[in-house]
XYZ file of C-alpha atoms in Angstrom:
714
model
C 8.658 9.911 -6.759
C 6.125 7.133 -6.943
C 4.658 6.066 -3.662
C 2.581 3.276 -2.262
C -0.883 4.257 -1.181
C -1.248 2.237 1.984
C -4.977 2.067 2.481
C -6.304 0.468 5.585
C -9.149 -1.958 5.016
C -10.680 -3.021 8.291
C -12.466 -6.292 8.091
C -14.741 -7.199 10.929
C -12.304 -9.958 11.774
C -8.619 -9.257 12.293
C -6.237 -9.379 10.568
C -6.719 -5.955 9.073
C -5.707 -5.945 5.419
C -4.177 -3.480 3.011
C -5.689 -2.910 -0.385
C -3.319 -3.603 -3.235
C -4.580 -0.545 -5.085
C -2.288 1.313 -7.428
C 1.467 0.972 -7.319
C 2.972 -1.333 -4.719
C 5.607 1.186 -3.662
C 6.674 1.577 -0.052
C 7.386 5.159 1.086
C 8.526 4.100 4.552
C 11.366 1.835 3.469
C 9.795 -1.154 5.224
C 10.268 -4.738 4.262
C 7.255 -6.767 3.159
C 7.221 -8.462 6.560
C 7.268 -5.089 8.308
C 4.441 -3.721 6.163
C 2.436 -6.846 6.932
C 3.088 -6.456 10.652
C 1.994 -2.829 10.445
C -1.309 -3.665 8.821
C -2.095 -6.649 11.024
C -0.998 -5.436 14.423
C -1.808 -1.744 14.601
C -3.723 -1.895 17.888
C -6.159 1.009 17.532
C -7.517 -0.160 14.187
C -7.654 -3.803 15.187
C -9.414 -3.064 18.468
C -11.951 -0.865 16.683
C -12.688 -3.705 14.250
C -13.111 -6.244 17.024
C -15.432 -3.994 19.025
C -17.498 -3.206 15.938
C -17.796 -6.942 15.272
C -19.433 -7.482 18.623
C -21.725 -4.474 18.236
C -23.136 -5.897 15.003
C -23.933 -9.164 16.734
C -26.813 -7.293 18.364
C -29.587 -7.314 15.790
C -31.244 -4.176 17.179
C -28.196 -1.962 16.686
C -29.131 0.745 14.112
C -27.164 -0.589 11.172
C -27.291 2.266 8.684
C -26.059 4.737 11.266
C -23.291 2.523 12.623
C -22.080 1.456 9.185
C -21.898 5.137 8.210
C -19.574 5.616 11.189
C -17.590 2.487 10.351
C -16.888 3.069 6.655
C -14.544 6.079 7.003
C -12.519 4.164 9.613
C -12.428 1.114 7.356
C -10.850 3.318 4.681
C -8.623 5.203 7.097
C -5.362 5.934 5.313
C -2.123 5.694 7.232
C -0.631 8.579 5.258
C -1.282 12.228 4.492
C -0.130 14.622 1.777
C 2.267 17.371 2.844
C 2.073 20.961 1.585
C 4.755 20.099 -0.994
C 2.760 17.209 -2.341
C 4.765 14.319 -0.926
C 3.385 11.676 1.414
C 4.196 11.123 5.045
C 2.785 8.771 7.677
C -0.311 9.975 9.513
C 0.368 10.759 13.149
C -0.646 8.177 15.714
C -2.520 10.869 17.630
C -4.458 11.821 14.516
C -5.489 8.243 13.872
C -6.432 7.659 17.493
C -8.472 10.861 17.550
C -10.546 9.806 14.561
C -11.121 6.360 16.007
C -12.190 7.840 19.350
C -14.706 10.115 17.651
C -16.098 7.184 15.674
C -16.422 4.958 18.730
C -18.379 7.566 20.684
C -20.734 8.067 17.722
C -21.745 4.401 17.657
C -25.318 3.798 18.758
C -27.047 0.743 20.166
C -29.568 -0.008 22.909
C -26.920 -2.406 24.261
C -24.141 0.184 24.700
C -23.197 1.373 28.189
C -21.063 4.529 28.440
C -18.622 5.585 31.145
C -17.323 9.160 31.222
C -14.146 9.691 33.240
C -14.718 13.192 34.582
C -13.572 14.376 37.998
C -16.489 12.108 38.915
C -17.230 8.913 37.031
C -20.477 9.178 35.071
C -22.197 5.931 34.116
C -24.907 5.886 31.418
C -26.427 2.394 31.417
C -27.604 0.818 28.191
C -31.139 1.644 27.134
C -32.004 -2.041 27.250
C -31.355 -4.138 30.324
C -28.931 -6.941 29.340
C -30.291 -10.491 29.295
C -28.000 -12.987 31.062
C -28.270 -16.760 30.867
C -26.787 -19.169 33.381
C -24.307 -21.488 31.726
C -23.628 -19.157 28.787
C -20.941 -16.585 28.229
C -22.797 -13.276 28.610
C -21.671 -10.011 27.089
C -21.691 -6.331 27.993
C -20.416 -3.605 25.662
C -18.836 -0.525 27.258
C -17.493 2.721 25.828
C -15.093 4.537 28.158
C -14.037 8.146 27.482
C -11.259 10.061 29.231
C -12.384 13.656 29.820
C -9.350 14.498 31.948
C -6.673 16.845 30.666
C -4.016 14.246 31.327
C -3.550 10.588 30.359
C -5.065 8.090 32.768
C -4.525 4.430 33.616
C -7.646 2.494 34.450
C -8.489 -0.979 35.635
C -11.954 -2.541 35.406
C -12.707 -5.632 37.484
C -15.789 -7.455 38.831
C -17.268 -6.250 42.100
C -18.986 -9.243 43.660
C -18.709 -12.994 44.134
C -21.291 -14.348 41.692
C -20.380 -12.860 38.310
C -16.880 -12.846 36.885
C -14.945 -11.487 33.942
C -11.213 -10.980 33.346
C -9.869 -7.664 34.647
C -9.469 -5.166 31.831
C -6.802 -2.490 31.825
C -6.306 0.477 29.515
C -4.221 3.620 29.086
C -6.233 6.548 27.724
C -4.899 9.814 26.367
C -6.954 12.985 26.950
C -10.174 12.718 24.947
C -9.507 9.104 23.976
C -12.332 6.568 23.821
C -11.901 2.835 24.124
C -14.406 0.061 23.546
C -14.467 -2.793 26.060
C -16.349 -6.036 25.715
C -16.941 -7.864 28.996
C -17.422 -11.635 28.721
C -19.218 -12.504 31.931
C -19.641 -15.933 33.549
C -21.558 -17.006 36.596
C -25.105 -16.745 37.905
C -27.187 -14.841 40.411
C -28.141 -11.330 41.359
C -30.021 -8.572 39.661
C -27.007 -6.475 38.750
C -23.446 -6.694 37.512
C -21.004 -4.989 39.857
C -18.021 -3.132 38.376
C -14.991 -1.861 40.251
C -13.264 0.948 38.365
C -9.788 2.066 39.417
C -8.723 5.333 37.766
C -5.240 6.396 38.841
C -5.840 4.890 42.274
C -9.291 6.444 42.694
C -11.912 3.750 43.137
C -15.496 3.835 41.866
C -18.095 1.121 42.323
C -20.657 0.872 39.538
C -23.698 -1.322 39.043
C -25.481 -2.404 35.872
C -28.984 -3.903 36.143
C -29.417 -7.272 34.417
C -32.245 -9.756 33.878
C -31.941 -13.529 33.897
C -33.292 -16.241 31.639
C -32.858 -19.965 31.763
C -30.895 -21.706 29.020
C -32.657 -23.357 26.085
C -31.255 -25.943 23.704
C -32.343 -25.545 20.086
C -32.043 -28.609 17.850
C -32.504 -27.144 14.385
C -33.004 -29.296 11.305
C -33.371 -28.034 7.747
C -34.840 -30.527 5.311
C -35.609 -30.687 1.622
C -39.268 -30.368 0.703
C -39.652 -34.157 0.459
C -38.256 -34.393 4.020
C -36.078 -37.307 2.943
C -32.744 -35.465 3.171
C -31.102 -32.721 5.157
C -30.753 -29.448 3.252
C -27.614 -27.334 3.812
C -28.463 -23.669 4.312
C -27.375 -20.243 5.534
C -28.941 -19.641 8.958
C -29.429 -16.511 11.065
C -30.443 -17.047 14.708
C -31.091 -14.223 17.192
C -31.958 -15.084 20.796
C -34.107 -13.264 23.326
C -30.956 -11.354 24.340
C -31.031 -9.934 20.780
C -27.592 -11.433 20.183
C -26.783 -13.368 17.011
C -25.648 -16.854 17.909
C -24.438 -20.050 16.270
C -23.517 -23.582 17.297
C -20.515 -23.946 19.614
C -17.275 -23.572 17.695
C -18.966 -22.170 14.594
C -17.265 -19.440 12.561
C -20.040 -16.852 12.745
C -19.886 -14.840 9.536
C -21.276 -11.368 8.831
C -22.918 -10.074 5.655
C -21.159 -7.339 3.706
C -23.997 -4.857 3.385
C -25.637 -4.747 6.818
C -23.472 -6.964 8.997
C -26.133 -9.556 9.867
C -24.380 -12.587 11.321
C -25.005 -16.140 10.164
C -23.586 -19.643 9.934
C -23.813 -22.457 7.419
C -25.449 -25.708 8.447
C -25.287 -29.099 6.807
C -28.906 -29.479 7.812
C -28.678 -30.333 11.518
C -27.295 -27.931 14.146
C -27.572 -27.492 17.909
C -27.426 -24.121 19.639
C -27.743 -22.993 23.236
C -29.611 -19.711 23.712
C -31.511 -17.908 26.424
C -35.090 -19.116 26.674
C -37.823 -16.902 25.321
C -38.529 -15.476 21.858
C -35.959 -16.185 19.144
C -35.911 -15.283 15.447
C -34.703 -17.521 12.638
C -34.015 -16.859 8.982
C -33.054 -19.806 6.786
C -31.860 -19.252 3.210
C -31.010 -21.835 0.557
C -29.959 -19.982 -2.572
C -32.172 -18.050 -4.962
C -34.436 -20.878 -6.098
C -35.983 -21.735 -2.708
C -38.210 -19.465 -0.657
C -36.403 -18.162 2.447
C -38.028 -19.116 5.746
C -38.492 -16.616 8.575
C -39.665 -17.993 11.922
C -40.380 -16.650 15.374
C -40.114 -19.375 18.008
C -40.637 -19.241 21.770
C -37.907 -21.389 23.299
C -38.748 -23.195 26.490
C -36.055 -23.904 29.101
C -34.473 -27.222 28.221
C -34.741 -28.943 24.846
C -36.539 -27.540 21.769
C -36.830 -29.062 18.295
C -37.457 -26.914 15.231
C -37.713 -28.221 11.664
C -37.507 -25.891 8.669
C -38.463 -26.899 5.122
C -37.644 -24.224 2.504
C -40.055 -24.563 -0.379
C -38.622 -24.821 -3.908
C -39.671 -22.228 -6.438
C -38.221 -21.872 -9.927
C -36.001 -24.862 -10.751
C -33.389 -23.325 -13.040
C -31.670 -26.623 -13.786
C -34.896 -27.984 -15.272
C -34.610 -25.116 -17.767
C -30.927 -25.858 -18.419
C -29.530 -22.964 -16.318
C -26.785 -23.506 -13.707
C -25.359 -20.973 -11.263
C -21.750 -20.121 -10.538
C -19.436 -17.663 -8.823
C -16.334 -16.889 -10.903
C -14.374 -15.153 -8.139
C -13.859 -16.811 -4.741
C -10.756 -16.521 -2.542
C -10.673 -18.957 0.350
C -7.583 -17.515 2.040
C -6.261 -14.042 1.399
C -4.331 -11.299 3.244
C -2.920 -13.721 5.792
C 0.839 -13.613 6.107
C 1.303 -17.227 7.071
C 0.785 -20.054 4.642
C -1.337 -21.928 7.181
C -4.601 -22.055 5.274
C -7.574 -21.253 7.473
C -10.370 -22.218 5.076
C -10.363 -25.587 3.327
C -11.944 -26.746 0.092
C -14.281 -28.834 2.264
C -15.518 -25.546 3.768
C -16.096 -24.211 0.265
C -18.143 -27.292 -0.598
C -20.371 -26.797 2.457
C -20.960 -23.173 1.524
C -21.705 -24.075 -2.102
C -24.246 -26.647 -0.920
C -25.783 -24.212 1.567
C -25.985 -21.407 -0.993
C -27.265 -23.772 -3.727
C -24.335 -22.760 -5.942
C -23.600 -25.176 -8.768
C -20.091 -23.992 -9.774
C -17.434 -22.522 -7.466
C -14.387 -21.018 -9.150
C -11.746 -20.773 -6.416
C -9.022 -18.329 -7.403
C -5.343 -18.477 -6.506
C -3.712 -15.038 -6.296
C -1.358 -12.749 -4.415
C -2.412 -9.743 -2.343
C 0.097 -6.951 -1.783
C 3.372 -8.822 -1.914
C 5.068 -11.984 -3.099
C 2.924 -14.588 -1.376
C 0.526 -16.417 -3.711
C -2.268 -17.690 -1.522
C -3.568 -21.248 -2.029
C -1.005 -21.844 -4.807
C -0.508 -25.453 -3.665
C -4.164 -26.215 -4.361
C -4.105 -25.600 -8.105
C -4.088 -28.878 -10.074
C -5.556 -27.943 -13.445
C -8.485 -30.286 -12.899
C -11.735 -30.598 -10.993
C -11.258 -30.818 -7.263
C -11.895 -34.396 -6.053
C -14.695 -33.168 -3.766
C -16.713 -32.112 -6.800
C -19.960 -33.944 -7.443
C -22.323 -34.071 -10.383
C -24.181 -31.000 -9.107
C -21.512 -29.208 -7.025
C -18.403 -28.370 -9.030
C -15.253 -26.920 -7.435
C -12.293 -25.870 -9.582
C -9.139 -24.088 -8.486
C -8.348 -21.389 -11.048
C -6.286 -18.204 -11.069
C -6.624 -14.444 -10.810
C -3.913 -12.667 -12.792
C -3.164 -9.343 -11.114
C -1.099 -6.661 -12.839
C -0.563 -3.192 -11.411
C -0.342 -1.608 -14.871
C -2.950 -3.678 -16.707
C -5.598 -4.753 -14.176
C -6.996 -8.085 -12.993
C -8.608 -10.980 -14.821
C -9.854 -14.418 -13.846
C -8.791 -17.376 -15.980
C -11.341 -20.214 -15.756
C -10.833 -23.891 -16.630
C -7.059 -23.563 -16.625
C -5.005 -26.682 -17.165
C -1.600 -25.073 -16.557
C -0.944 -22.262 -14.077
C -0.068 -18.917 -15.671
C 3.324 -17.793 -14.389
C 3.899 -15.217 -13.115
C 0.421 -14.670 -11.718
C 1.160 -11.031 -10.810
C 3.337 -8.274 -12.271
C 4.321 -4.728 -11.405
C 4.393 -5.172 -7.631
C 7.547 -3.351 -6.583
C 9.786 -4.880 -3.936
C 8.613 -8.362 -4.949
C 9.912 -11.111 -7.223
C 7.756 -9.744 -10.053
C 8.406 -6.006 -9.984
C 8.448 -5.607 -13.758
C 5.371 -4.779 -15.858
C 5.905 -7.804 -18.037
C 4.422 -10.077 -19.226
C 1.370 -7.993 -20.034
C -2.189 -9.188 -19.532
C -2.403 -9.598 -23.303
C 0.376 -12.182 -23.215
C -1.089 -13.974 -20.211
C -4.616 -13.983 -21.633
C -3.314 -15.484 -24.867
C -1.567 -18.246 -22.892
C -4.840 -18.953 -21.107
C -6.823 -18.967 -24.349
C -4.369 -21.441 -25.905
C -5.347 -23.991 -23.265
C -9.070 -23.327 -23.665
C -9.525 -21.092 -20.606
C -12.174 -18.401 -20.279
C -10.781 -14.899 -19.673
C -12.927 -12.502 -17.628
C -11.829 -9.121 -16.317
C -12.963 -8.765 -12.699
C -14.157 -5.891 -10.430
C -13.636 -3.517 -13.378
C -14.446 -0.239 -11.590
C -14.259 0.730 -7.906
C -14.929 4.463 -8.110
C -18.634 5.257 -8.752
C -17.681 8.381 -10.715
C -14.964 6.720 -12.791
C -15.213 7.058 -16.546
C -11.676 6.393 -17.700
C -8.423 4.576 -17.061
C -7.763 6.314 -13.744
C -10.787 4.790 -12.037
C -10.555 1.311 -13.513
C -9.011 -1.906 -12.262
C -9.539 -3.421 -15.724
C -7.027 -1.085 -17.303
C -6.094 -3.219 -20.313
C -9.592 -4.524 -21.075
C -10.034 -2.257 -24.155
C -6.733 -3.586 -25.503
C -7.493 -7.238 -24.900
C -11.093 -6.892 -26.114
C -9.859 -5.418 -29.395
C -7.353 -8.257 -29.789
C -10.057 -10.875 -29.183
C -8.626 -12.148 -25.900
C -11.483 -11.365 -23.489
C -14.618 -13.453 -23.072
C -16.503 -11.233 -20.643
C -16.630 -8.814 -17.784
C -17.596 -9.194 -14.136
C -20.434 -6.651 -14.067
C -21.774 -7.756 -10.685
C -19.595 -8.271 -7.631
C -16.983 -6.298 -5.749
C -16.552 -2.732 -6.942
C -19.230 -0.353 -8.155
C -21.827 -2.075 -10.367
C -23.206 1.096 -11.999
C -19.761 2.318 -13.056
C -18.780 -1.176 -14.174
C -21.960 -1.315 -16.226
C -21.011 1.923 -18.022
C -17.701 0.350 -18.986
C -19.454 -2.821 -20.170
C -21.921 -0.834 -22.260
C -19.133 1.136 -23.931
C -17.333 -2.066 -24.862
C -20.545 -3.525 -26.267
C -21.095 -0.272 -28.143
C -17.787 -0.829 -29.903
C -19.186 -4.041 -31.321
C -17.391 -6.449 -28.984
C -19.390 -9.464 -27.876
C -18.643 -9.940 -24.217
C -20.470 -12.120 -21.726
C -21.985 -10.731 -18.549
C -20.298 -12.494 -15.612
C -20.478 -12.199 -11.827
C -18.263 -13.057 -8.895
C -18.178 -12.098 -5.262
C -14.418 -11.620 -4.755
C -15.129 -13.188 -1.375
C -12.234 -13.278 1.101
C -13.602 -16.337 2.807
C -11.213 -16.301 5.763
C -12.530 -12.905 6.903
C -15.624 -12.756 9.055
C -17.361 -9.790 7.452
C -17.007 -10.145 3.725
C -18.973 -11.210 0.680
C -21.272 -14.241 0.872
C -20.153 -16.869 -1.647
C -22.717 -16.937 -4.440
C -24.466 -13.801 -3.184
C -23.561 -12.406 -6.617
C -23.743 -15.133 -9.218
C -23.971 -15.840 -12.901
C -26.400 -18.341 -14.380
C -25.211 -20.132 -17.522
C -27.323 -22.144 -19.929
C -25.833 -25.551 -20.728
C -29.024 -27.423 -21.549
C -29.037 -31.059 -20.496
C -25.246 -31.350 -20.719
C -24.103 -29.845 -17.423
C -20.433 -30.254 -16.540
C -17.606 -27.842 -15.914
C -16.420 -27.698 -19.529
C -19.927 -27.051 -20.844
C -20.539 -24.418 -18.148
C -17.381 -22.440 -18.991
C -18.072 -22.764 -22.723
C -21.629 -21.540 -22.179
C -20.361 -18.561 -20.212
C -17.791 -17.726 -22.901
C -20.586 -17.867 -25.477
C -22.634 -15.375 -23.443
C -25.530 -17.663 -22.578
C -25.725 -15.976 -19.184
C -27.375 -13.588 -16.789
C -25.971 -12.139 -13.571
C -28.026 -11.633 -10.431
C -28.051 -10.995 -6.701
C -31.613 -12.307 -6.358
C -33.799 -12.183 -9.504
C -33.980 -15.161 -11.839
C -34.099 -13.496 -15.243
C -35.085 -15.356 -18.406
C -34.781 -13.372 -21.643
C -35.468 -14.323 -25.255
C -35.500 -12.369 -28.490
C -37.306 -14.133 -31.320
C -36.874 -17.345 -29.359
C -33.096 -16.862 -29.004
C -31.338 -16.666 -25.656
C -28.571 -14.246 -24.539
C -25.379 -14.404 -26.581
C -27.176 -15.236 -29.819
C -26.958 -13.250 -33.054
C -30.018 -12.423 -35.114
C -29.636 -11.169 -38.684
C -32.380 -8.909 -40.036
C -32.700 -7.893 -43.669
C -33.920 -4.457 -42.647
C -35.585 -2.468 -39.888
C -38.565 -4.102 -38.244
C -39.946 -5.413 -34.990
C -38.613 -8.366 -33.012
C -40.591 -10.427 -30.486
C -39.234 -10.236 -26.950
C -40.116 -12.271 -23.892
C -38.814 -11.598 -20.366
C -39.736 -13.431 -17.185
C -38.256 -12.595 -13.783
C -38.788 -14.109 -10.338
C -37.224 -12.856 -7.103
C -37.640 -13.421 -3.375
C -36.388 -9.863 -2.786
C -38.777 -7.305 -4.302
C -37.974 -5.990 -7.775
C -38.743 -2.411 -8.756
C -38.666 -2.547 -12.547
C -37.633 -4.414 -15.657
C -35.778 -2.445 -18.307
C -35.006 -3.423 -21.881
C -31.745 -1.830 -22.958
C -30.777 -1.263 -26.586
C -27.252 -0.018 -27.267
C -27.001 1.245 -23.698
C -30.309 3.135 -23.624
C -33.535 2.052 -21.945
C -36.178 1.513 -24.620
C -38.935 -0.090 -22.556
C -39.737 -0.274 -18.836
C -42.124 -2.506 -16.921
C -42.825 -1.411 -13.356
C -43.333 -4.107 -10.752
C -46.697 -4.419 -9.062
C -47.827 -6.112 -5.880
C -44.963 -7.504 -3.844
C -42.502 -7.168 -6.722
C -41.644 -10.874 -6.776
C -42.647 -11.463 -10.392
C -42.238 -9.482 -13.618
C -43.330 -10.468 -17.124
C -43.096 -8.864 -20.549
C -44.302 -10.330 -23.834
C -44.319 -8.050 -26.807
C -42.232 -6.703 -29.643
C -39.736 -3.872 -30.010
C -38.906 -1.794 -33.088
C -35.352 -2.255 -34.374
C -34.135 0.445 -36.741
C -30.465 -0.447 -36.896
C -27.810 -2.876 -35.735
C -26.913 -3.174 -32.088
C -27.425 -5.180 -28.937
C -30.478 -5.765 -26.751
C -30.394 -6.887 -23.112
C -32.719 -7.138 -20.127
C -31.997 -5.488 -16.776
C -33.724 -5.651 -13.394
C -33.412 -2.847 -10.836
C -34.478 -2.749 -7.207
C -33.631 -1.333 -3.824
C -31.752 -2.635 -0.783
C -33.040 -5.752 0.946
C -31.766 -8.134 3.597
C -31.671 -10.958 1.049
C -29.357 -8.856 -1.131
C -26.316 -9.624 0.970
C -23.383 -8.245 -1.055
C -24.719 -5.080 -2.709
C -26.683 -2.007 -1.765
C -29.304 -2.612 -4.475
C -31.056 -5.521 -6.135
C -29.774 -6.119 -9.665
C -29.838 -8.578 -12.544
C -28.643 -8.262 -16.129
C -28.414 -10.537 -19.162
C -25.742 -10.821 -21.778
C -27.200 -9.150 -24.894
C -28.735 -10.658 -27.968
C -26.898 -9.138 -30.965
C -28.952 -7.762 -33.863
C -27.381 -7.116 -37.264
C -29.553 -5.163 -39.686
C -28.721 -5.271 -43.364
C -25.376 -6.910 -42.689
C -23.910 -3.728 -41.190
C -22.016 -4.232 -37.897
C -22.686 -1.836 -35.061
C -20.162 0.559 -33.533
C -20.816 3.793 -31.666
C -18.219 6.418 -32.654
C -18.219 8.095 -29.230
C -17.448 4.795 -27.495
C -14.693 3.997 -29.993
C -13.099 7.418 -29.473
C -13.402 6.942 -25.695
C -11.239 3.819 -25.823
C -8.744 5.332 -28.257
C -8.147 7.999 -25.611
C -8.073 5.319 -22.912
C -5.341 3.352 -24.694
C -3.458 6.594 -25.274
C -3.510 7.254 -21.545
C -2.410 3.670 -20.888
C 0.547 4.180 -23.259
C 1.541 7.347 -21.419
C 1.415 5.478 -18.125
C 3.503 2.627 -19.523
C 6.098 5.092 -20.799
C 6.256 7.200 -17.633
C 5.723 4.580 -14.929
C 6.289 1.220 -16.572
C 9.246 -0.857 -15.472
C 10.661 -3.310 -18.003
C 13.678 -5.556 -17.739
C 14.516 -5.359 -21.441
C 13.708 -2.685 -24.069
C 12.203 -5.376 -26.281
C 9.565 -6.044 -23.626
C 8.444 -2.425 -23.651
C 8.341 -2.442 -27.454
C 6.212 -5.580 -27.406
C 3.677 -4.026 -25.020
C 3.526 -0.771 -26.995
C 2.982 -2.814 -30.154
C 0.004 -4.496 -28.500
C -1.438 -1.056 -27.836
C -0.866 -0.039 -31.476
C -2.589 -3.154 -32.818
C -5.572 -2.535 -30.537
C -5.772 1.097 -31.663
C -5.817 -0.068 -35.273
C -8.911 -2.156 -34.512
C -10.674 0.860 -33.014
C -9.705 3.101 -35.940
C -11.108 0.549 -38.354
C -14.345 0.453 -36.348
C -14.481 4.246 -36.350
C -13.999 4.401 -40.106
C -16.746 1.810 -40.673
C -19.125 3.642 -38.325
C -18.594 6.949 -40.119
C -19.179 5.552 -43.599
């Protein structure tokens, strides 16, 4: 029996979402509405996410340690395998036990702990909380029940000057709960707490320190000071709490959970007086600005002017994100994030092209479907392009983004059981051909999630070897959501079969979720020359005139030709190569890669912000040559654990003989064989002719690989 793997994905902001991984089967017999209610409203998981959100607002919380605690809970599965191999729901007690253990393992100087023993034991936070009159002040508590029996507790203020809503909780033996107190008022050197545990009263006191309020009027201007400059801004007050303007949706970076907001260039915040830290970022081409300011009580004005560095547009290069979701995993069709919000973020992140993708999640709802028009969005400008496109999602075949669509591809998802499109038809091959017929670019997205994946089982681009062989794929998203190193292995194998595929990048940002990918944090630069518009950008990307990056600006030429070009050589020889890279996050090394193997390395020196190679490389046979930048983690690398950039290759043909690596060809012959077995054993087709059509697509793709294998072995 096929089953649905219901995998809990905790975002920092509720609602909690389910991954649509694997087959959309439902082992519990629940309706789609009931499954959605389960994932959104499960209290223990949602409360953990909300508490963790507030913990990460404190900049001094040890992030690596806390994220290591958080990740297993984020992936907590609501099912377990029985001894007979079937699946059953995980017990509520088992889930609660794991969450309790994780909560108690969280560390921060701002955490206060209360142990409910026969006597209440209070362990105050290591750092005395900073309170500010006129602001909502916060205290984070962890409460653990060490009694052998369940307890009911009530926590209320003890005093007349400071107030917070009474909090109540029911705790099983050993259970831990996280409580955030939002405190108003002024006066006194301590916060009084009255704790009622099963009718037994305890009076507790937390020391606090007071600061006066400070108003920060922050302006960010372009270097000529004539115009405001939209930007991503991080502000941490003297209470070590990340803050934003009133009413701002405070977002959180994917890698380390640093919280930020986007400004149009002028913002007002209220913080405690005293030392505050600011970080202002405007894309990859301006130097980020870090400032320490001492805020006086009352009004303070701060002006920030990020300095421009490399101007990519002056070289004909324009940035884009091929994979943005504004609203996803929300049950209602009330859209939380507007296209106007996307424009602000594109301006703040200095992103030239935003491809906003319509798609479904787990069930029948297609999010943002009403926004697709087949044309530029009216908010687009000459230098900020927004286009609503589509992500085609197929359980059997994988996911691809169709860019520059004029007509929506229906259906936009297949193989999701218990939906309107439960059948595994039409295939991605059919849908990609429909997209190609209207001039769209077809790019498989987040190709691999499992870092150890090497085959069909670990891929979410399951049909990419089929569609590449049939000439229906323009490129691969090698930087973005998923595992870049494993995705790169897949990309290299496809290139090693002789396919010419562009390197693309997209964040897969769920923009309505607080802690998710930063739009444009992974991006692809495309060369259009002086003719920049959406059509020329997509055509340039399809042609492979591109490099992907999460910080470095990477310019690569072989014999004066840019990525995507073909160079014909009469015989073996040397080719001149020039590589230039600039990055605000430090680079570790530049690597030149020929047919998947590193053939030359340049180690970074100094601060690692600049790398340069001018020289020549020996070429003994046909193949492809690309440039790659590697580096470590950095705060400016907001969506990935490591710094990374990679070009589309330049293709070298020696003596007219095309290149194909037999091992890579055989790898994909096996892959397609496994895909056929899956289609035969698991595929669901409405008509036998549909299954025959899909199997015929597989056969035609295999014929291409066999021809390549025969040519390679000659």
